[in-house]
mmCIF file of C-alpha atoms in Angstrom:
data_model
loop_
_atom_site.group_PDB
_atom_site.id
_atom_site.type_symbol
_atom_site.label_atom_id
_atom_site.label_comp_id
_atom_site.label_asym_id
_atom_site.label_seq_id
_atom_site.Cartn_x
_atom_site.Cartn_y
_atom_site.Cartn_z
ATOM 1 C CA MET A 28 -4.388 -9.092 38.322
ATOM 2 C CA ARG A 29 -1.577 -6.763 39.402
ATOM 3 C CA PHE A 30 -0.657 -3.202 38.570
ATOM 4 C CA LEU A 31 3.108 -2.782 38.307
ATOM 5 C CA THR A 32 5.462 0.028 37.519
ATOM 6 C CA LYS A 33 9.028 -0.559 36.524
ATOM 7 C CA ASN A 34 11.528 1.915 35.097
ATOM 8 C CA GLY A 35 8.733 4.419 34.617
ATOM 9 C CA CYS A 36 6.620 2.017 32.553
ATOM 10 C CA ALA A 37 3.225 0.935 33.829
ATOM 11 C CA PHE A 38 1.907 -2.587 33.396
ATOM 12 C CA PHE A 39 -1.378 -4.353 33.803
ATOM 13 C CA GLN A 40 -0.749 -8.014 34.315
ATOM 14 C CA LYS A 41 -2.744 -11.175 34.657
ATOM 15 C CA PRO A 42 -1.157 -14.630 34.564
ATOM 16 C CA SER A 43 -1.449 -14.923 30.779
ATOM 17 C CA ILE A 44 -0.624 -11.421 29.602
ATOM 18 C CA ALA A 45 1.361 -8.304 30.388
ATOM 19 C CA LEU A 46 0.410 -5.040 28.717
ATOM 20 C CA PRO A 47 3.200 -2.437 28.656
ATOM 21 C CA VAL A 48 1.507 0.946 28.840
ATOM 22 C CA ALA A 49 2.982 4.091 27.406
ATOM 23 C CA GLU A 50 0.282 6.375 28.792
ATOM 24 C CA THR A 51 -2.500 5.890 31.313
ATOM 25 C CA GLU A 52 -5.293 8.294 32.027
ATOM 26 C CA ILE A 53 -8.131 7.612 34.463
ATOM 27 C CA ARG A 54 -11.341 9.197 33.252
ATOM 28 C CA ASP A 55 -14.901 8.167 34.044
ATOM 29 C CA ASP A 56 -13.684 4.882 35.532
ATOM 30 C CA VAL A 57 -11.959 3.968 32.301
ATOM 31 C CA ILE A 58 -8.250 3.625 31.737
ATOM 32 C CA HIS A 59 -7.318 4.507 28.166
ATOM 33 C CA THR A 60 -4.184 2.588 27.287
ATOM 34 C CA VAL A 61 -1.875 2.940 24.359
ATOM 35 C CA VAL A 62 0.184 -0.195 24.110
ATOM 36 C CA ALA A 63 3.778 0.575 23.209
ATOM 37 C CA GLU A 64 6.062 -1.465 21.030
ATOM 38 C CA CYS A 65 7.128 -4.522 22.978
ATOM 39 C CA SER A 66 8.345 -7.083 20.478
ATOM 40 C CA GLU A 67 11.792 -6.429 21.926
ATOM 41 C CA ASN A 68 10.669 -5.195 25.340
ATOM 42 C CA GLN A 69 12.798 -6.867 27.980
ATOM 43 C CA GLU A 70 10.528 -5.783 30.831
ATOM 44 C CA ALA A 71 7.553 -7.494 29.196
ATOM 45 C CA ARG A 72 9.449 -10.745 28.892
ATOM 46 C CA GLN A 73 10.655 -10.497 32.489
ATOM 47 C CA LEU A 74 7.049 -10.223 33.577
ATOM 48 C CA GLY A 75 6.315 -13.529 31.880
ATOM 49 C CA SER A 76 4.295 -12.309 28.889
ATOM 50 C CA HIS A 77 4.203 -14.963 26.188
ATOM 51 C CA ASN A 78 2.610 -12.637 23.629
ATOM 52 C CA ALA A 79 4.636 -9.718 22.290
ATOM 53 C CA LEU A 80 1.925 -7.236 21.417
ATOM 54 C CA PRO A 81 2.249 -4.884 18.442
ATOM 55 C CA SER A 82 2.498 -1.150 18.871
ATOM 56 C CA LEU A 83 -0.165 1.511 19.047
ATOM 57 C CA ILE A 84 -3.085 -0.704 20.030
ATOM 58 C CA THR A 85 -5.690 1.513 21.604
ATOM 59 C CA ARG A 86 -7.811 -0.187 24.238
ATOM 60 C CA GLU A 87 -10.291 1.051 26.822
ATOM 61 C CA VAL A 88 -10.066 -1.121 29.910
ATOM 62 C CA ALA A 89 -12.469 -0.698 32.810
ATOM 63 C CA ILE A 90 -10.956 -0.557 36.279
ATOM 64 C CA ASP A 91 -13.269 -3.342 37.381
ATOM 65 C CA PRO A 92 -10.862 -6.360 37.500
ATOM 66 C CA PRO A 93 -13.259 -9.002 36.150
ATOM 67 C CA LEU A 94 -14.096 -6.796 33.187
ATOM 68 C CA PHE A 95 -10.404 -6.111 32.661
ATOM 69 C CA ASP A 96 -9.719 -9.848 32.656
ATOM 70 C CA ASP A 97 -12.428 -10.290 30.022
ATOM 71 C CA ARG A 98 -10.817 -7.614 27.874
ATOM 72 C CA CYS A 99 -7.448 -9.358 28.185
ATOM 73 C CA ASP A 100 -8.966 -12.673 27.169
ATOM 74 C CA SER A 101 -10.672 -11.036 24.195
ATOM 75 C CA LEU A 102 -7.443 -9.368 23.144
ATOM 76 C CA LEU A 103 -5.530 -12.637 23.321
ATOM 77 C CA SER A 104 -8.244 -14.356 21.307
ATOM 78 C CA ASP A 105 -8.056 -11.673 18.625
ATOM 79 C CA ILE A 106 -4.305 -12.075 18.358
ATOM 80 C CA LYS A 107 -4.443 -15.864 18.296
ATOM 81 C CA ASP A 108 -7.402 -16.451 16.013
ATOM 82 C CA SER A 109 -7.257 -13.707 13.387
ATOM 83 C CA GLU A 110 -4.773 -12.156 11.031
ATOM 84 C CA GLY A 111 -5.066 -9.039 13.140
ATOM 85 C CA HIS A 112 -3.023 -6.634 11.026
ATOM 86 C CA ASP A 113 -5.891 -4.163 10.788
ATOM 87 C CA LYS A 114 -6.916 -4.590 14.431
ATOM 88 C CA PHE A 115 -3.352 -4.206 15.666
ATOM 89 C CA PRO A 116 -1.428 -1.674 13.548
ATOM 90 C CA HIS A 117 2.302 -1.756 14.118
ATOM 91 C CA TYR A 118 5.603 -0.493 12.745
ATOM 92 C CA HIS A 119 8.052 -2.127 10.376
ATOM 93 C CA THR A 120 11.576 -0.942 10.929
ATOM 94 C CA LYS A 121 14.419 -1.462 8.461
ATOM 95 C CA GLY A 122 14.604 -5.166 7.710
ATOM 96 C CA LYS A 123 12.500 -8.118 6.626
ATOM 97 C CA THR A 124 11.089 -9.005 10.044
ATOM 98 C CA CYS A 125 7.514 -8.105 11.004
ATOM 99 C CA PRO A 126 7.155 -7.750 14.821
ATOM 100 C CA PHE A 127 3.502 -8.786 14.668
ATOM 101 C CA LEU A 128 4.216 -11.998 12.755
ATOM 102 C CA GLN A 129 7.254 -12.691 14.898
ATOM 103 C CA SER A 130 5.152 -12.405 18.037
ATOM 104 C CA ARG A 131 2.854 -15.119 16.665
ATOM 105 C CA ASN A 132 5.700 -17.416 15.575
ATOM 106 C CA LYS A 133 4.668 -17.108 11.942
ATOM 107 C CA ASN A 134 6.850 -17.984 8.965
ATOM 108 C CA LYS A 135 9.272 -15.175 8.191
ATOM 109 C CA HIS A 136 7.688 -14.779 4.752
ATOM 110 C CA ALA A 137 4.089 -14.748 5.966
ATOM 111 C CA TYR A 138 1.906 -11.960 4.618
ATOM 112 C CA CYS A 139 1.593 -8.607 6.345
ATOM 113 C CA PRO A 140 0.128 -5.670 4.390
ATOM 114 C CA ALA A 141 1.747 -2.251 4.408
ATOM 115 C CA GLN A 142 1.389 -0.381 7.688
ATOM 116 C CA LYS A 143 0.865 3.353 7.990
ATOM 117 C CA SER A 144 4.569 4.154 8.203
ATOM 118 C CA ASP A 145 5.573 1.972 5.218
ATOM 119 C CA VAL A 146 6.059 3.168 1.650
ATOM 120 C CA ARG A 147 4.826 1.377 -1.449
ATOM 121 C CA SER A 148 4.760 1.817 -5.229
ATOM 122 C CA VAL A 149 2.164 0.991 -7.872
ATOM 123 C CA CYS A 150 4.070 -2.168 -8.818
ATOM 124 C CA PRO A 151 2.257 -5.190 -7.333
ATOM 125 C CA ALA A 152 5.320 -7.423 -7.728
ATOM 126 C CA LEU A 153 7.577 -5.180 -5.617
ATOM 127 C CA ASN A 154 4.855 -4.433 -3.071
ATOM 128 C CA THR A 155 4.185 -8.150 -2.688
ATOM 129 C CA MET A 156 7.883 -8.737 -2.039
ATOM 130 C CA ALA A 157 7.768 -6.186 0.778
ATOM 131 C CA ASN A 158 4.508 -7.570 2.174
ATOM 132 C CA HIS A 159 6.149 -11.001 2.437
ATOM 133 C CA GLY A 160 9.537 -9.861 3.714
ATOM 134 C CA TYR A 161 11.631 -10.656 0.639
ATOM 135 C CA ILE A 162 12.782 -7.044 0.736
ATOM 136 C CA SER A 163 12.582 -4.624 3.643
ATOM 137 C CA ARG A 164 8.985 -4.590 4.868
ATOM 138 C CA ASP A 165 8.972 -0.811 5.250
ATOM 139 C CA GLY A 166 9.861 -0.415 1.546
ATOM 140 C CA ARG A 167 12.816 1.855 2.277
ATOM 141 C CA GLU A 168 16.581 1.909 1.656
ATOM 142 C CA LEU A 169 16.640 -0.698 -1.086
ATOM 143 C CA SER A 170 19.842 -1.463 -2.947
ATOM 144 C CA PHE A 171 20.362 -3.203 -6.270
ATOM 145 C CA SER A 172 21.295 -6.351 -4.383
ATOM 146 C CA ASP A 173 18.141 -6.205 -2.229
ATOM 147 C CA ILE A 174 15.805 -6.120 -5.220
ATOM 148 C CA TYR A 175 17.827 -8.528 -7.361
ATOM 149 C CA SER A 176 18.024 -11.223 -4.691
ATOM 150 C CA GLY A 177 14.423 -10.579 -3.618
ATOM 151 C CA LEU A 178 13.099 -11.234 -7.127
ATOM 152 C CA MET A 179 14.890 -14.568 -7.317
ATOM 153 C CA ALA A 180 13.861 -15.687 -3.831
ATOM 154 C CA CYS A 181 10.222 -14.556 -3.997
ATOM 155 C CA TYR A 182 9.310 -15.489 -7.564
ATOM 156 C CA GLY A 183 11.929 -18.015 -8.619
ATOM 157 C CA LEU A 184 13.273 -15.790 -11.412
ATOM 158 C CA SER A 185 16.507 -16.745 -13.103
ATOM 159 C CA ALA A 186 19.590 -14.651 -12.369
ATOM 160 C CA ALA A 187 19.491 -13.204 -15.902
ATOM 161 C CA LEU A 188 15.828 -12.174 -15.696
ATOM 162 C CA ALA A 189 16.210 -10.701 -12.216
ATOM 163 C CA PHE A 190 19.277 -8.754 -13.376
ATOM 164 C CA VAL A 191 17.508 -7.306 -16.431
ATOM 165 C CA LEU A 192 14.475 -6.244 -14.378
ATOM 166 C CA THR A 193 16.549 -4.687 -11.593
ATOM 167 C CA ILE A 194 19.068 -2.835 -13.752
ATOM 168 C CA GLY A 195 16.260 -1.632 -16.003
ATOM 169 C CA GLY A 196 14.301 -0.349 -13.026
ATOM 170 C CA PHE A 197 17.209 1.713 -11.731
ATOM 171 C CA LEU A 198 18.082 3.165 -15.115
ATOM 172 C CA LEU A 199 14.498 4.023 -16.090
ATOM 173 C CA ILE A 200 14.123 6.246 -13.011
ATOM 174 C CA LYS A 201 17.605 7.671 -13.729
ATOM 175 C CA ARG A 202 19.303 6.150 -10.700
ATOM 176 C CA SER A 203 22.701 4.543 -10.536
ATOM 177 C CA PRO A 204 22.538 0.889 -9.491
ATOM 178 C CA ILE A 205 26.003 1.262 -7.949
ATOM 179 C CA ARG A 206 26.057 2.211 -4.283
ATOM 180 C CA LEU A 207 28.625 4.883 -3.504
ATOM 181 C CA PRO A 208 29.656 6.340 -0.139
ATOM 182 C CA SER A 209 27.881 9.606 0.679
ATOM 183 C CA TRP A 210 31.182 11.505 0.752
ATOM 184 C CA PHE A 211 32.000 10.556 -2.860
ATOM 185 C CA PRO A 212 32.349 13.830 -4.850
ATOM 186 C CA PHE A 213 29.388 14.808 -7.043
ATOM 187 C CA PHE A 214 27.885 11.316 -7.237
ATOM 188 C CA GLY A 215 27.767 10.220 -3.592
ATOM 189 C CA THR A 216 24.248 11.485 -2.926
ATOM 190 C CA VAL A 217 21.138 11.951 -5.034
ATOM 191 C CA THR A 218 18.434 14.570 -4.539
ATOM 192 C CA ASN A 219 14.950 13.071 -4.619
ATOM 193 C CA PRO A 220 11.892 14.762 -6.138
ATOM 194 C CA ASP A 221 10.732 15.805 -2.662
ATOM 195 C CA GLY A 222 14.064 17.512 -1.940
ATOM 196 C CA SER A 223 15.440 14.833 0.378
ATOM 197 C CA GLN A 224 18.789 13.203 -0.300
ATOM 198 C CA THR A 225 19.763 9.537 -0.352
ATOM 199 C CA PRO A 226 23.030 7.737 -1.075
ATOM 200 C CA ALA A 227 23.591 6.806 -4.698
ATOM 201 C CA GLY A 228 22.389 3.308 -5.460
ATOM 202 C CA ILE A 229 19.696 3.416 -2.779
ATOM 203 C CA LEU A 230 15.989 3.995 -3.385
ATOM 204 C CA ASP A 231 12.592 3.197 -1.897
ATOM 205 C CA LEU A 232 9.376 1.868 -3.367
ATOM 206 C CA HIS A 233 7.850 5.334 -3.624
ATOM 207 C CA LEU A 234 10.692 6.565 -5.840
ATOM 208 C CA ILE A 235 10.279 3.559 -8.126
ATOM 209 C CA GLY A 236 6.795 4.845 -8.952
ATOM 210 C CA LEU A 237 8.087 8.019 -10.649
ATOM 211 C CA HIS A 238 5.806 8.643 -13.628
ATOM 212 C CA GLY A 239 7.429 7.926 -16.952
ATOM 213 C CA GLY A 240 10.086 5.684 -15.445
ATOM 214 C CA ILE A 241 8.924 2.168 -14.683
ATOM 215 C CA GLU A 242 5.417 3.485 -14.039
ATOM 216 C CA TYR A 243 3.051 3.983 -16.974
ATOM 217 C CA ASP A 244 -0.524 4.959 -17.773
ATOM 218 C CA ALA A 245 -3.177 2.304 -18.455
ATOM 219 C CA SER A 246 -2.549 0.324 -15.274
ATOM 220 C CA LEU A 247 -5.021 -2.499 -14.760
ATOM 221 C CA VAL A 248 -5.916 -1.381 -11.221
ATOM 222 C CA HIS A 249 -4.494 2.128 -10.647
ATOM 223 C CA HIS A 250 -5.703 5.443 -12.032
ATOM 224 C CA ASP A 251 -3.356 7.388 -14.293
ATOM 225 C CA THR A 252 -0.992 10.012 -12.946
ATOM 226 C CA LYS A 253 -2.600 13.455 -12.970
ATOM 227 C CA PRO A 254 -0.954 16.005 -15.288
ATOM 228 C CA GLU A 255 0.355 18.135 -12.408
ATOM 229 C CA GLN A 256 1.689 15.179 -10.419
ATOM 230 C CA ARG A 257 4.977 13.264 -10.611
ATOM 231 C CA TYR A 258 3.636 10.117 -8.964
ATOM 232 C CA PRO A 259 0.441 8.132 -9.598
ATOM 233 C CA PRO A 260 -2.199 7.464 -6.941
ATOM 234 C CA LEU A 261 -1.341 4.367 -4.913
ATOM 235 C CA GLU A 262 -4.942 3.427 -4.153
ATOM 236 C CA ILE A 263 -6.148 0.286 -5.888
ATOM 237 C CA ASP A 264 -9.529 0.723 -7.562
ATOM 238 C CA GLU A 265 -11.258 -2.483 -6.511
ATOM 239 C CA SER A 266 -13.993 -2.018 -9.101
ATOM 240 C CA TRP A 267 -11.265 -2.172 -11.755
ATOM 241 C CA VAL A 268 -10.047 -5.446 -10.255
ATOM 242 C CA THR A 269 -13.580 -6.818 -10.689
ATOM 243 C CA ASP A 270 -13.626 -5.557 -14.293
ATOM 244 C CA LEU A 271 -10.790 -7.946 -15.130
ATOM 245 C CA VAL A 272 -13.152 -10.883 -14.663
ATOM 246 C CA GLY A 273 -15.119 -9.756 -17.697
ATOM 247 C CA ASP A 274 -12.041 -10.068 -19.929
ATOM 248 C CA VAL A 275 -11.568 -13.774 -19.254
ATOM 249 C CA GLN A 276 -12.681 -16.134 -22.031
ATOM 250 C CA PRO A 277 -14.563 -18.383 -21.779
ATOM 251 C CA ALA A 278 -16.547 -16.429 -19.206
ATOM 252 C CA ALA A 279 -16.009 -17.251 -15.535
ATOM 253 C CA ASN A 280 -19.234 -19.094 -14.654
ATOM 254 C CA GLY A 281 -21.109 -16.902 -17.101
ATOM 255 C CA HIS A 282 -19.635 -13.602 -15.855
ATOM 256 C CA ASN A 283 -18.569 -11.918 -19.095
ATOM 257 C CA ARG A 284 -17.916 -8.247 -19.865
ATOM 258 C CA THR A 285 -21.648 -7.480 -20.145
ATOM 259 C CA THR A 286 -22.705 -9.103 -16.855
ATOM 260 C CA VAL A 287 -19.823 -7.553 -14.943
ATOM 261 C CA MET A 288 -20.728 -4.097 -16.248
ATOM 262 C CA GLN A 289 -24.387 -4.668 -15.368
ATOM 263 C CA ASN A 290 -23.461 -5.445 -11.748
ATOM 264 C CA PRO A 291 -21.196 -2.571 -10.676
ATOM 265 C CA GLY A 292 -21.662 -3.465 -7.015
ATOM 266 C CA SER A 293 -20.129 -6.908 -7.368
ATOM 267 C CA SER A 294 -16.792 -7.483 -5.644
ATOM 268 C CA TRP A 295 -13.662 -9.138 -6.972
ATOM 269 C CA ARG A 296 -13.657 -11.191 -3.752
ATOM 270 C CA THR A 297 -16.641 -13.111 -5.143
ATOM 271 C CA PHE A 298 -14.286 -14.504 -7.777
ATOM 272 C CA ALA A 299 -11.266 -14.978 -5.501
ATOM 273 C CA THR A 300 -12.551 -18.171 -3.894
ATOM 274 C CA ASN A 301 -11.785 -21.814 -4.570
ATOM 275 C CA ASP A 302 -15.017 -21.996 -6.593
ATOM 276 C CA TYR A 303 -13.192 -20.107 -9.350
ATOM 277 C CA LYS A 304 -9.781 -21.739 -9.014
ATOM 278 C CA SER A 305 -10.437 -23.828 -12.128
ATOM 279 C CA THR A 306 -11.049 -20.636 -14.134
ATOM 280 C CA LEU A 307 -7.710 -19.911 -15.779
ATOM 281 C CA VAL A 308 -6.410 -16.565 -17.056
ATOM 282 C CA SER A 309 -4.286 -17.036 -20.168
ATOM 283 C CA ALA A 310 -1.890 -14.771 -22.047
ATOM 284 C CA ALA A 311 -4.744 -14.054 -24.466
ATOM 285 C CA ASP A 312 -7.001 -12.983 -21.576
ATOM 286 C CA VAL A 313 -4.306 -10.618 -20.334
ATOM 287 C CA GLY A 314 -4.097 -9.298 -23.887
ATOM 288 C CA TYR A 315 -7.819 -8.493 -23.768
ATOM 289 C CA MET A 316 -7.332 -6.712 -20.429
ATOM 290 C CA ARG A 317 -4.482 -4.647 -21.815
ATOM 291 C CA LYS A 318 -6.339 -3.901 -25.045
ATOM 292 C CA ARG A 319 -9.366 -2.623 -23.122
ATOM 293 C CA ARG A 320 -7.253 -0.373 -20.893
ATOM 294 C CA GLY A 321 -5.456 0.962 -23.950
ATOM 295 C CA ARG A 322 -8.796 2.034 -25.417
ATOM 296 C CA GLU A 323 -9.863 3.592 -22.136
ATOM 297 C CA ILE A 324 -6.903 6.010 -21.972
ATOM 298 C CA LEU A 325 -7.253 7.296 -25.550
ATOM 299 C CA PRO A 326 -6.105 9.649 -26.973
ATOM 300 C CA LYS A 327 -3.066 8.894 -24.807
ATOM 301 C CA LYS A 328 -0.943 6.011 -25.998
ATOM 302 C CA LEU A 329 1.952 4.135 -24.449
ATOM 303 C CA ASP A 330 5.339 4.258 -26.151
ATOM 304 C CA GLY A 331 7.021 0.998 -27.099
ATOM 305 C CA VAL A 332 9.141 0.718 -23.945
ATOM 306 C CA HIS A 333 6.259 1.256 -21.540
ATOM 307 C CA ALA A 334 3.934 -0.940 -23.575
ATOM 308 C CA GLU A 335 6.441 -3.748 -23.061
ATOM 309 C CA ILE A 336 6.761 -3.008 -19.329
ATOM 310 C CA ALA A 337 2.969 -3.042 -19.098
ATOM 311 C CA ARG A 338 2.982 -6.640 -20.261
ATOM 312 C CA GLY A 339 4.682 -7.615 -17.003
ATOM 313 C CA GLU A 340 1.901 -10.114 -16.342
ATOM 314 C CA ALA A 341 3.916 -12.362 -18.648
ATOM 315 C CA ILE A 342 6.161 -13.056 -15.651
ATOM 316 C CA VAL A 343 3.200 -13.966 -13.454
ATOM 317 C CA LEU A 344 1.812 -16.270 -16.132
ATOM 318 C CA GLY A 345 5.042 -18.221 -16.155
ATOM 319 C CA MET A 346 5.253 -18.519 -12.380
ATOM 320 C CA TRP A 347 1.742 -19.806 -11.741
ATOM 321 C CA GLU A 348 0.718 -21.469 -14.984
ATOM 322 C CA HIS A 349 -1.684 -24.414 -14.841
ATOM 323 C CA THR A 350 -3.313 -26.401 -17.659
ATOM 324 C CA SER A 351 -6.936 -27.551 -17.534
ATOM 325 C CA ASN A 352 -9.440 -28.521 -20.220
ATOM 326 C CA GLY A 353 -7.040 -27.574 -22.978
ATOM 327 C CA LYS A 354 -6.356 -24.057 -21.610
ATOM 328 C CA SER A 355 -3.147 -22.860 -19.990
ATOM 329 C CA GLY A 356 -3.162 -19.970 -17.561
ATOM 330 C CA ILE A 357 -3.136 -18.968 -13.920
ATOM 331 C CA PRO A 358 -6.060 -19.424 -11.512
ATOM 332 C CA LEU A 359 -8.322 -16.376 -11.539
ATOM 333 C CA PRO A 360 -8.338 -16.042 -7.700
ATOM 334 C CA TRP A 361 -4.535 -15.919 -7.676
ATOM 335 C CA LEU A 362 -4.371 -13.041 -10.168
ATOM 336 C CA LEU A 363 -7.121 -11.029 -8.460
ATOM 337 C CA THR A 364 -5.582 -11.417 -5.004
ATOM 338 C CA PHE A 365 -2.121 -10.547 -6.314
ATOM 339 C CA LEU A 366 -3.367 -7.323 -7.908
ATOM 340 C CA ALA A 367 -5.840 -6.290 -5.183
ATOM 341 C CA GLU A 368 -4.026 -7.297 -1.988
ATOM 342 C CA GLU A 369 -0.469 -7.657 -3.291
ATOM 343 C CA LYS A 370 -0.288 -11.098 -1.770
ATOM 344 C CA LEU A 371 1.132 -14.415 -2.937
ATOM 345 C CA PRO A 372 -1.288 -17.260 -3.785
ATOM 346 C CA GLU A 373 -2.611 -19.896 -1.420
ATOM 347 C CA ASN A 374 -3.165 -17.354 1.334
ATOM 348 C CA GLY A 375 0.415 -16.220 1.024
ATOM 349 C CA THR A 376 1.992 -19.653 1.380
ATOM 350 C CA TRP A 377 2.989 -20.193 -2.280
ATOM 351 C CA ARG A 378 6.689 -20.659 -2.920
ATOM 352 C CA PRO A 379 8.440 -20.992 -6.315
ATOM 353 C CA MET A 380 8.901 -24.522 -7.599
ATOM 354 C CA HIS A 381 10.814 -23.783 -10.811
ATOM 355 C CA LYS A 382 12.996 -21.136 -12.434
ATOM 356 C CA GLN A 383 11.342 -18.497 -14.593
ATOM 357 C CA GLY A 384 13.696 -17.523 -17.421
ATOM 358 C CA LEU A 385 14.044 -14.484 -19.671
ATOM 359 C CA LEU A 386 13.094 -16.348 -22.848
ATOM 360 C CA ASP A 387 9.930 -17.681 -21.181
ATOM 361 C CA VAL A 388 8.824 -14.124 -20.407
ATOM 362 C CA VAL A 389 9.604 -12.909 -23.928
ATOM 363 C CA LYS A 390 7.456 -15.707 -25.373
ATOM 364 C CA ARG A 391 4.448 -14.928 -23.171
ATOM 365 C CA SER A 392 4.803 -11.195 -23.674
ATOM 366 C CA LYS A 393 4.621 -11.761 -27.422
ATOM 367 C CA ALA A 394 1.392 -13.767 -26.971
ATOM 368 C CA ILE A 395 -0.129 -10.882 -24.997
ATOM 369 C CA ARG A 396 0.995 -8.353 -27.623
ATOM 370 C CA ASN A 397 -0.495 -10.383 -30.474
ATOM 371 C CA VAL A 398 -3.951 -10.161 -28.888
ATOM 372 C CA GLN A 399 -3.519 -6.460 -28.177
ATOM 373 C CA ASN A 400 -2.724 -5.814 -31.820
ATOM 374 C CA GLU A 401 -5.734 -7.708 -33.154
ATOM 375 C CA ARG A 402 -8.284 -5.504 -34.897
#
């Protein structure tokens, strides 16, 4: 092990690893290190590190060399053998590349959840696109083209369907889909609800969540926007995700609405395993979910436009539909993971195999609405 300093940056190095250190403080025989961003750190590569470590990893490393070596080995093992996003928080800059995934030679569309500096909305479809790098992973500075092309690439939507969804999204939050230069008189910049300004035709995932635009009450997994707020809470209520299991008919291995309600401590993850992959969620099941949530928000009621937007699961049904034992639908684990973790199926490896068209979505949305309107 060697201790090096180069260009004012300190390094601990052993043959297999180099840790670029932003700050070092010796206290009680412990060096507290904060590992700086090094996915593009030339010094780290010159020192022969074959692992680009993510930023802001806090580690306590004892001065004793053998113990330090053990810590290095443990750190390398963590990076190699686990997903590691929670253990090693990092930053996503503008673009679709995740430095953590890149450092591990992962597929460019591998899953990485939102990091602390990222922005997200309450729309699982858009958040999933960001988590998989189909749009900028930080969720910022998104143009019409970014979202339009991302929808087609991520979900296999037809050009017509992607266009309708994207143009509708911009218009419903009262934003121009046309990008104009910032110097353009009157229309070049737009003032956001928080007072900041962005070029016309550019938005981020937070802005998309403006209440009354695309966003609506009666979400399946998010609480409603409070009266004094302009944006809904982003936190996903995992108990609400579990509640969805009780709306599936026939019951998932006997877990109907009554049994789910009687076991409030049960987790949706119980039902997100391969044991439940043969349990399919149909358009009718989604209709029951939507009907229940509609009752739960009374006396509030969605208007016609937002009721139609709320049936967005019709798109998901078309993308992932299977048929088994006379029932068509999507595997229960896929829906739960999509809503709870905003992640594509098959541990994030699913890729579209066919085009999802506008008429297909209209047909499935009608099937959901028919169940909602049943008395």
